[in-house]
PDB file of C-alpha atoms in Angstrom:
ATOM      1  CA  ALA R   5       8.405  -5.695 -14.278  1.00  0.00           C
ATOM      2  CA  GLN R   6       5.949  -6.968 -11.730  1.00  0.00           C
ATOM      3  CA  SER R   7       2.199  -6.551 -11.989  1.00  0.00           C
ATOM      4  CA  VAL R   8      -1.013  -7.891 -10.552  1.00  0.00           C
ATOM      5  CA  THR R   9      -4.446  -8.171 -12.077  1.00  0.00           C
ATOM      6  CA  GLN R  10      -7.488  -8.237  -9.865  1.00  0.00           C
ATOM      7  CA  LEU R  11     -10.136  -9.814 -12.003  1.00  0.00           C
ATOM      8  CA  ASP R  12     -13.178  -8.284 -10.306  1.00  0.00           C
ATOM      9  CA  SER R  13     -13.657  -4.641  -9.407  1.00  0.00           C
ATOM     10  CA  HIS R  14     -16.672  -5.495  -7.219  1.00  0.00           C
ATOM     11  CA  VAL R  15     -17.759  -8.699  -5.485  1.00  0.00           C
ATOM     12  CA  SER R  16     -21.101  -8.994  -3.687  1.00  0.00           C
ATOM     13  CA  VAL R  17     -21.867 -11.758  -1.200  1.00  0.00           C
ATOM     14  CA  SER R  18     -24.413 -12.424   1.501  1.00  0.00           C
ATOM     15  CA  GLU R  19     -23.357 -12.641   5.099  1.00  0.00           C
ATOM     16  CA  GLY R  20     -22.379 -16.207   5.958  1.00  0.00           C
ATOM     17  CA  THR R  21     -21.509 -17.225   2.390  1.00  0.00           C
ATOM     18  CA  PRO R  22     -17.990 -17.875   1.054  1.00  0.00           C
ATOM     19  CA  VAL R  23     -15.771 -15.119  -0.310  1.00  0.00           C
ATOM     20  CA  LEU R  24     -13.474 -15.449  -3.324  1.00  0.00           C
ATOM     21  CA  LEU R  25     -11.374 -12.517  -4.530  1.00  0.00           C
ATOM     22  CA  ARG R  26      -9.265 -13.333  -7.563  1.00  0.00           C
ATOM     23  CA  CYS R  27      -5.727 -12.188  -8.304  1.00  0.00           C
ATOM     24  CA  ASN R  28      -3.217 -13.081 -10.999  1.00  0.00           C
ATOM     25  CA  TYR R  29       0.352 -11.879 -10.886  1.00  0.00           C
ATOM     26  CA  SER R  30       3.279 -11.423 -13.243  1.00  0.00           C
ATOM     27  CA  SER R  31       6.834 -11.404 -11.987  1.00  0.00           C
ATOM     28  CA  SER R  32      10.235 -12.101 -13.451  1.00  0.00           C
ATOM     29  CA  TYR R  33      11.568 -13.242 -10.106  1.00  0.00           C
ATOM     30  CA  SER R  34      10.337 -15.320  -7.200  1.00  0.00           C
ATOM     31  CA  PRO R  35       7.645 -13.019  -5.938  1.00  0.00           C
ATOM     32  CA  SER R  36       6.435 -12.081  -2.521  1.00  0.00           C
ATOM     33  CA  LEU R  37       2.669 -11.699  -2.600  1.00  0.00           C
ATOM     34  CA  PHE R  38       0.366  -9.912  -0.201  1.00  0.00           C
ATOM     35  CA  TRP R  39      -3.254  -9.093   0.386  1.00  0.00           C
ATOM     36  CA  TYR R  40      -4.048  -5.791   2.065  1.00  0.00           C
ATOM     37  CA  VAL R  41      -7.472  -4.520   3.147  1.00  0.00           C
ATOM     38  CA  GLN R  42      -8.535  -0.875   3.264  1.00  0.00           C
ATOM     39  CA  HIS R  43     -11.538   0.200   5.280  1.00  0.00           C
ATOM     40  CA  PRO R  44     -12.968   3.692   4.688  1.00  0.00           C
ATOM     41  CA  ASN R  45     -10.896   6.399   6.373  1.00  0.00           C
ATOM     42  CA  LYS R  46      -8.433   3.848   7.684  1.00  0.00           C
ATOM     43  CA  GLY R  47      -4.969   2.792   6.618  1.00  0.00           C
ATOM     44  CA  LEU R  48      -4.098  -0.317   4.694  1.00  0.00           C
ATOM     45  CA  GLN R  49      -3.941  -3.399   6.868  1.00  0.00           C
ATOM     46  CA  LEU R  50      -1.973  -6.521   5.976  1.00  0.00           C
ATOM     47  CA  LEU R  51      -4.186  -9.595   5.777  1.00  0.00           C
ATOM     48  CA  LEU R  52      -1.556 -12.144   4.801  1.00  0.00           C
ATOM     49  CA  LYS R  53       1.657 -12.643   2.835  1.00  0.00           C
ATOM     50  CA  TYR R  54       3.416 -15.331   0.856  1.00  0.00           C
ATOM     51  CA  THR R  55       7.209 -15.399   0.825  1.00  0.00           C
ATOM     52  CA  SER R  56       8.113 -18.801  -0.692  1.00  0.00           C
ATOM     53  CA  ALA R  57       7.263 -20.922   2.318  1.00  0.00           C
ATOM     54  CA  ALA R  58       3.949 -22.827   2.494  1.00  0.00           C
ATOM     55  CA  THR R  59       1.760 -22.263  -0.554  1.00  0.00           C
ATOM     56  CA  LEU R  60      -1.411 -22.066   1.534  1.00  0.00           C
ATOM     57  CA  VAL R  61      -1.173 -18.932   3.630  1.00  0.00           C
ATOM     58  CA  LYS R  62      -3.456 -18.198   6.547  1.00  0.00           C
ATOM     59  CA  GLY R  63      -4.115 -14.624   7.547  1.00  0.00           C
ATOM     60  CA  ILE R  64      -6.112 -12.623   9.989  1.00  0.00           C
ATOM     61  CA  ASN R  65      -9.894 -12.651  10.382  1.00  0.00           C
ATOM     62  CA  GLY R  66     -10.273 -16.108   8.818  1.00  0.00           C
ATOM     63  CA  PHE R  67      -8.843 -15.198   5.405  1.00  0.00           C
ATOM     64  CA  GLU R  68      -6.465 -17.426   3.510  1.00  0.00           C
ATOM     65  CA  ALA R  69      -4.827 -17.487   0.086  1.00  0.00           C
ATOM     66  CA  GLU R  70      -3.181 -20.146  -2.033  1.00  0.00           C
ATOM     67  CA  PHE R  71      -0.104 -19.493  -4.157  1.00  0.00           C
ATOM     68  CA  LYS R  72      -0.345 -21.414  -7.444  1.00  0.00           C
ATOM     69  CA  LYS R  73       2.762 -20.921  -9.518  1.00  0.00           C
ATOM     70  CA  SER R  74       1.458 -22.881 -12.507  1.00  0.00           C
ATOM     71  CA  GLU R  75      -1.568 -20.595 -12.707  1.00  0.00           C
ATOM     72  CA  THR R  76       0.263 -17.438 -11.521  1.00  0.00           C
ATOM     73  CA  SER R  77      -2.615 -16.905  -9.123  1.00  0.00           C
ATOM     74  CA  PHE R  78      -2.993 -15.868  -5.498  1.00  0.00           C
ATOM     75  CA  HIS R  79      -6.724 -15.878  -4.811  1.00  0.00           C
ATOM     76  CA  LEU R  80      -8.090 -14.764  -1.434  1.00  0.00           C
ATOM     77  CA  THR R  81     -10.825 -16.805   0.247  1.00  0.00           C
ATOM     78  CA  LYS R  82     -12.885 -16.872   3.406  1.00  0.00           C
ATOM     79  CA  PRO R  83     -15.405 -19.586   4.261  1.00  0.00           C
ATOM     80  CA  SER R  84     -18.047 -17.289   5.712  1.00  0.00           C
ATOM     81  CA  ALA R  85     -18.389 -13.560   5.122  1.00  0.00           C
ATOM     82  CA  HIS R  86     -19.124 -11.137   7.931  1.00  0.00           C
ATOM     83  CA  MET R  87     -20.598  -7.675   7.600  1.00  0.00           C
ATOM     84  CA  SER R  88     -17.342  -6.208   8.907  1.00  0.00           C
ATOM     85  CA  ASP R  89     -15.483  -7.695   5.916  1.00  0.00           C
ATOM     86  CA  ALA R  90     -16.979  -5.066   3.609  1.00  0.00           C
ATOM     87  CA  ALA R  91     -13.970  -3.074   2.372  1.00  0.00           C
ATOM     88  CA  GLU R  92     -11.510  -2.622  -0.513  1.00  0.00           C
ATOM     89  CA  TYR R  93      -9.014  -5.448  -0.969  1.00  0.00           C
ATOM     90  CA  PHE R  94      -5.699  -5.112  -2.759  1.00  0.00           C
ATOM     91  CA  CYS R  95      -3.522  -7.864  -4.134  1.00  0.00           C
ATOM     92  CA  VAL R  96       0.122  -6.820  -4.076  1.00  0.00           C
ATOM     93  CA  VAL R  97       3.330  -8.188  -5.569  1.00  0.00           C
ATOM     94  CA  SER R  98       6.886  -7.377  -4.673  1.00  0.00           C
ATOM     95  CA  ASP R  99      10.275  -8.587  -5.598  1.00  0.00           C
ATOM     96  CA  HIS R 100      13.545  -7.766  -3.953  1.00  0.00           C
ATOM     97  CA  SER R 101      15.696  -7.552  -7.049  1.00  0.00           C
ATOM     98  CA  THR R 102      15.642  -3.800  -6.636  1.00  0.00           C
ATOM     99  CA  GLY R 103      17.185  -4.131  -3.176  1.00  0.00           C
ATOM    100  CA  PHE R 104      14.084  -2.935  -1.429  1.00  0.00           C
ATOM    101  CA  GLN R 105      10.458  -3.948  -1.117  1.00  0.00           C
ATOM    102  CA  LYS R 106       8.749  -2.052  -3.907  1.00  0.00           C
ATOM    103  CA  LEU R 107       5.082  -2.962  -3.582  1.00  0.00           C
ATOM    104  CA  VAL R 108       3.022  -3.048  -6.773  1.00  0.00           C
ATOM    105  CA  PHE R 109      -0.707  -2.891  -6.070  1.00  0.00           C
ATOM    106  CA  GLY R 110      -3.618  -4.120  -8.116  1.00  0.00           C
ATOM    107  CA  THR R 111      -6.551  -1.842  -8.777  1.00  0.00           C
ATOM    108  CA  GLY R 112      -8.532  -3.307  -5.901  1.00  0.00           C
ATOM    109  CA  THR R 113     -11.711  -5.301  -5.404  1.00  0.00           C
ATOM    110  CA  ARG R 114     -14.543  -3.805  -3.419  1.00  0.00           C
ATOM    111  CA  LEU R 115     -16.274  -6.448  -1.327  1.00  0.00           C
ATOM    112  CA  LEU R 116     -19.912  -5.782  -0.537  1.00  0.00           C
ATOM    113  CA  VAL R 117     -21.620  -7.891   2.139  1.00  0.00           C
ATOM    114  CA  SER R 118     -25.379  -7.894   2.417  1.00  0.00           C
ATOM    115  CA  PRO R 119     -27.382  -9.118   5.409  1.00  0.00           C
TER     116      PRO R 119
ATOM    117  CA  ASP W  29      -1.287   3.999  19.637  1.00  0.00           C
ATOM    118  CA  THR W  30       2.116   2.983  18.308  1.00  0.00           C
ATOM    119  CA  GLY W  31       1.202   2.703  14.630  1.00  0.00           C
ATOM    120  CA  VAL W  32       2.206   4.939  11.744  1.00  0.00           C
ATOM    121  CA  SER W  33       0.649   8.375  12.010  1.00  0.00           C
ATOM    122  CA  GLN W  34       0.193  11.050   9.361  1.00  0.00           C
ATOM    123  CA  ASP W  35      -0.669  14.704   9.620  1.00  0.00           C
ATOM    124  CA  PRO W  36      -2.840  16.328   8.454  1.00  0.00           C
ATOM    125  CA  ARG W  37      -5.497  13.786   7.582  1.00  0.00           C
ATOM    126  CA  HIS W  38      -7.111  16.150   5.088  1.00  0.00           C
ATOM    127  CA  LYS W  39      -5.806  19.156   3.195  1.00  0.00           C
ATOM    128  CA  ILE W  40      -7.606  21.452   0.810  1.00  0.00           C
ATOM    129  CA  THR W  41      -5.487  23.940  -1.078  1.00  0.00           C
ATOM    130  CA  LYS W  42      -5.645  26.189  -4.096  1.00  0.00           C
ATOM    131  CA  ARG W  43      -3.699  25.472  -7.234  1.00  0.00           C
ATOM    132  CA  GLY W  44      -0.218  26.936  -7.088  1.00  0.00           C
ATOM    133  CA  GLN W  45       0.132  26.732  -3.303  1.00  0.00           C
ATOM    134  CA  ASN W  46       2.729  24.638  -1.514  1.00  0.00           C
ATOM    135  CA  VAL W  47       1.740  21.882   0.894  1.00  0.00           C
ATOM    136  CA  THR W  48       3.698  19.732   3.322  1.00  0.00           C
ATOM    137  CA  PHE W  49       2.698  16.437   4.857  1.00  0.00           C
ATOM    138  CA  ARG W  50       4.245  14.687   7.813  1.00  0.00           C
ATOM    139  CA  CYS W  51       4.647  10.998   8.578  1.00  0.00           C
ATOM    140  CA  ASP W  52       5.711   9.530  11.908  1.00  0.00           C
ATOM    141  CA  PRO W  53       6.754   5.900  11.494  1.00  0.00           C
ATOM    142  CA  ILE W  54       6.650   3.155  14.054  1.00  0.00           C
ATOM    143  CA  SER W  55       9.465   3.716  16.498  1.00  0.00           C
ATOM    144  CA  GLU W  56      12.781   2.150  15.440  1.00  0.00           C
ATOM    145  CA  HIS W  57      11.574   1.253  11.969  1.00  0.00           C
ATOM    146  CA  ASN W  58      14.487   1.903   9.633  1.00  0.00           C
ATOM    147  CA  ARG W  59      12.627   2.109   6.336  1.00  0.00           C
ATOM    148  CA  LEU W  60       9.968   4.606   5.373  1.00  0.00           C
ATOM    149  CA  TYR W  61       7.946   4.642   2.168  1.00  0.00           C
ATOM    150  CA  TRP W  62       5.639   7.145   0.465  1.00  0.00           C
ATOM    151  CA  TYR W  63       2.840   6.109  -1.886  1.00  0.00           C
ATOM    152  CA  ARG W  64       0.150   7.981  -3.785  1.00  0.00           C
ATOM    153  CA  GLN W  65      -3.349   6.640  -4.319  1.00  0.00           C
ATOM    154  CA  THR W  66      -5.740   8.243  -6.768  1.00  0.00           C
ATOM    155  CA  LEU W  67      -9.455   7.568  -6.814  1.00  0.00           C
ATOM    156  CA  GLY W  68     -10.302   4.028  -7.883  1.00  0.00           C
ATOM    157  CA  GLN W  69      -6.684   2.935  -8.083  1.00  0.00           C
ATOM    158  CA  GLY W  70      -4.246   1.087  -5.901  1.00  0.00           C
ATOM    159  CA  PRO W  71      -1.388   2.943  -4.226  1.00  0.00           C
ATOM    160  CA  GLU W  72       1.682   3.689  -6.328  1.00  0.00           C
ATOM    161  CA  PHE W  73       5.217   3.854  -4.984  1.00  0.00           C
ATOM    162  CA  LEU W  74       6.789   7.313  -4.813  1.00  0.00           C
ATOM    163  CA  THR W  75       9.973   7.059  -2.780  1.00  0.00           C
ATOM    164  CA  TYR W  76      11.645   5.371   0.163  1.00  0.00           C
ATOM    165  CA  PHE W  77      14.218   6.037   2.850  1.00  0.00           C
ATOM    166  CA  GLN W  78      16.653   3.768   4.581  1.00  0.00           C
ATOM    167  CA  ASN W  79      17.213   5.633   7.833  1.00  0.00           C
ATOM    168  CA  GLU W  80      17.831   9.225   6.675  1.00  0.00           C
ATOM    169  CA  ALA W  81      18.985   8.368   3.142  1.00  0.00           C
ATOM    170  CA  GLN W  82      16.541   8.645   0.253  1.00  0.00           C
ATOM    171  CA  LEU W  83      17.525   5.664  -1.886  1.00  0.00           C
ATOM    172  CA  GLU W  84      14.900   5.428  -4.593  1.00  0.00           C
ATOM    173  CA  LYS W  85      12.509   7.803  -6.307  1.00  0.00           C
ATOM    174  CA  SER W  86       9.765   6.905  -8.745  1.00  0.00           C
ATOM    175  CA  ARG W  87       9.355   8.724 -12.037  1.00  0.00           C
ATOM    176  CA  LEU W  88       6.006   9.814 -10.589  1.00  0.00           C
ATOM    177  CA  LEU W  89       7.937  12.093  -8.254  1.00  0.00           C
ATOM    178  CA  SER W  90       8.295  15.220 -10.343  1.00  0.00           C
ATOM    179  CA  ASP W  91      10.642  18.101  -9.539  1.00  0.00           C
ATOM    180  CA  ARG W  92       7.815  19.762  -7.609  1.00  0.00           C
ATOM    181  CA  PHE W  93       7.923  16.976  -5.036  1.00  0.00           C
ATOM    182  CA  SER W  94      10.549  16.681  -2.355  1.00  0.00           C
ATOM    183  CA  ALA W  95      10.817  14.346   0.603  1.00  0.00           C
ATOM    184  CA  GLU W  96      13.056  14.360   3.619  1.00  0.00           C
ATOM    185  CA  ARG W  97      13.694  12.207   6.628  1.00  0.00           C
ATOM    186  CA  PRO W  98      16.009  14.126   8.923  1.00  0.00           C
ATOM    187  CA  LYS W  99      17.711  12.028  11.585  1.00  0.00           C
ATOM    188  CA  GLY W 100      15.980   8.920  10.294  1.00  0.00           C
ATOM    189  CA  SER W 101      12.815   9.527  12.260  1.00  0.00           C
ATOM    190  CA  PHE W 102       9.759  11.363  10.889  1.00  0.00           C
ATOM    191  CA  SER W 103       9.479  12.252   7.223  1.00  0.00           C
ATOM    192  CA  THR W 104       7.970  15.142   5.296  1.00  0.00           C
ATOM    193  CA  LEU W 105       6.649  15.239   1.762  1.00  0.00           C
ATOM    194  CA  GLU W 106       6.368  18.667   0.177  1.00  0.00           C
ATOM    195  CA  ILE W 107       4.570  19.516  -3.036  1.00  0.00           C
ATOM    196  CA  GLN W 108       5.366  22.896  -4.547  1.00  0.00           C
ATOM    197  CA  ARG W 109       3.071  24.768  -6.930  1.00  0.00           C
ATOM    198  CA  THR W 110       0.300  22.225  -6.552  1.00  0.00           C
ATOM    199  CA  GLU W 111      -1.763  21.207  -9.559  1.00  0.00           C
ATOM    200  CA  GLN W 112      -5.220  19.685  -9.704  1.00  0.00           C
ATOM    201  CA  GLY W 113      -3.643  16.411 -10.791  1.00  0.00           C
ATOM    202  CA  ASP W 114      -1.909  16.214  -7.417  1.00  0.00           C
ATOM    203  CA  SER W 115      -5.252  15.549  -5.737  1.00  0.00           C
ATOM    204  CA  ALA W 116      -4.895  12.112  -4.180  1.00  0.00           C
ATOM    205  CA  MET W 117      -4.381  10.191  -0.960  1.00  0.00           C
ATOM    206  CA  TYR W 118      -0.751  10.230   0.147  1.00  0.00           C
ATOM    207  CA  LEU W 119       0.171   7.173   2.177  1.00  0.00           C
ATOM    208  CA  CYS W 120       3.174   6.548   4.345  1.00  0.00           C
ATOM    209  CA  ALA W 121       4.446   3.147   5.431  1.00  0.00           C
ATOM    210  CA  SER W 122       7.309   2.001   7.610  1.00  0.00           C
ATOM    211  CA  SER W 123       9.136  -1.260   8.173  1.00  0.00           C
ATOM    212  CA  LEU W 124      11.938  -2.794  10.166  1.00  0.00           C
ATOM    213  CA  VAL W 125      14.209  -4.684   7.856  1.00  0.00           C
ATOM    214  CA  LEU W 126      16.070  -7.519   9.491  1.00  0.00           C
ATOM    215  CA  GLN W 127      15.784  -9.905   6.576  1.00  0.00           C
ATOM    216  CA  ILE W 128      14.594  -8.416   3.321  1.00  0.00           C
ATOM    217  CA  SER W 129      12.405 -11.373   2.379  1.00  0.00           C
ATOM    218  CA  GLN W 130      10.517 -11.018   5.662  1.00  0.00           C
ATOM    219  CA  GLU W 131       9.879  -7.288   5.407  1.00  0.00           C
ATOM    220  CA  THR W 132       6.369  -6.090   6.202  1.00  0.00           C
ATOM    221  CA  GLN W 133       5.242  -2.542   5.550  1.00  0.00           C
ATOM    222  CA  TYR W 134       2.798  -0.955   8.004  1.00  0.00           C
ATOM    223  CA  PHE W 135       0.682   1.835   6.598  1.00  0.00           C
ATOM    224  CA  GLY W 136      -0.602   5.031   8.116  1.00  0.00           C
ATOM    225  CA  PRO W 137      -4.139   6.368   7.575  1.00  0.00           C
ATOM    226  CA  GLY W 138      -3.037   8.693   4.795  1.00  0.00           C
ATOM    227  CA  THR W 139      -3.385  12.390   3.985  1.00  0.00           C
ATOM    228  CA  ARG W 140      -6.119  13.220   1.519  1.00  0.00           C
ATOM    229  CA  LEU W 141      -5.195  16.220  -0.639  1.00  0.00           C
ATOM    230  CA  LEU W 142      -7.690  18.184  -2.692  1.00  0.00           C
ATOM    231  CA  VAL W 143      -6.355  20.875  -5.004  1.00  0.00           C
ATOM    232  CA  LEU W 144      -8.957  23.364  -6.165  1.00  0.00           C
TER     233      LEU W 144
END
C-alpha cells in the first residue's frame, strides 16, 4: 500500500524567506508523486508532479521538489515566500498497479506567511 | 471557465435526509473521480468512472452512497439517510487518460456537506 507522511502540520515563514515543506513516501512500486495546493474555498491545484523522469521537478509559482529514492523523500521548496503562498499543501502518491490513478494524500501542511 | 464545476457548493441537511451532488468534468475528460475530505485531513478516494462505467469503489463508500455517470459526462453522488459522520467536503476530479503514467487529475471546488 502507498502512503505519504507530511512531517509538519504547520510551517511559518516570513515573506521573502525560503520555504521547505517535507514529505516522505512509501510505495511498493515506482511511484508518481505530486504536490497539490488548496486555498480556502478553492479547489485543489496541481503544483508539480514527478513521474520517473528528472528527479528535480519544477512547478508553478516558483515551487520545485526533488525526488530522492534513497531517502524516500519528495520535499517541496521555494526560494522566496510570497503572501499569496499561504495555503494548505498536500503531498500525494500514486501508483498505477491498480490500473488507475488512485491518489493517496498526506494530511497536509498549512503554510503561514507573515509580512 | 472550462474547469471542473460542482453543485451545490454548500449543503446543510438534517440527519436521515437524502442529498445529491453534481459534478461537471472538463469537457472530453474520460475519467472522473470522487473524493471525500474531512476536517484536518487530506482527501480520500471514494470511486472513479471510466466514461460511464464505475470501475472502482473504496470501502469508504457504504451502501448508502451511490454514484452515477450517465452518458460519460456529468456525475452525481447521492447519499441516502445521511448521518452526522457524512459531514465533509466532497471533491470531484477529472482527467483525460492518454498515457496512464502522464495522467493529471483536475479538481473542482468541492461541495461542503453539513449534517445536523
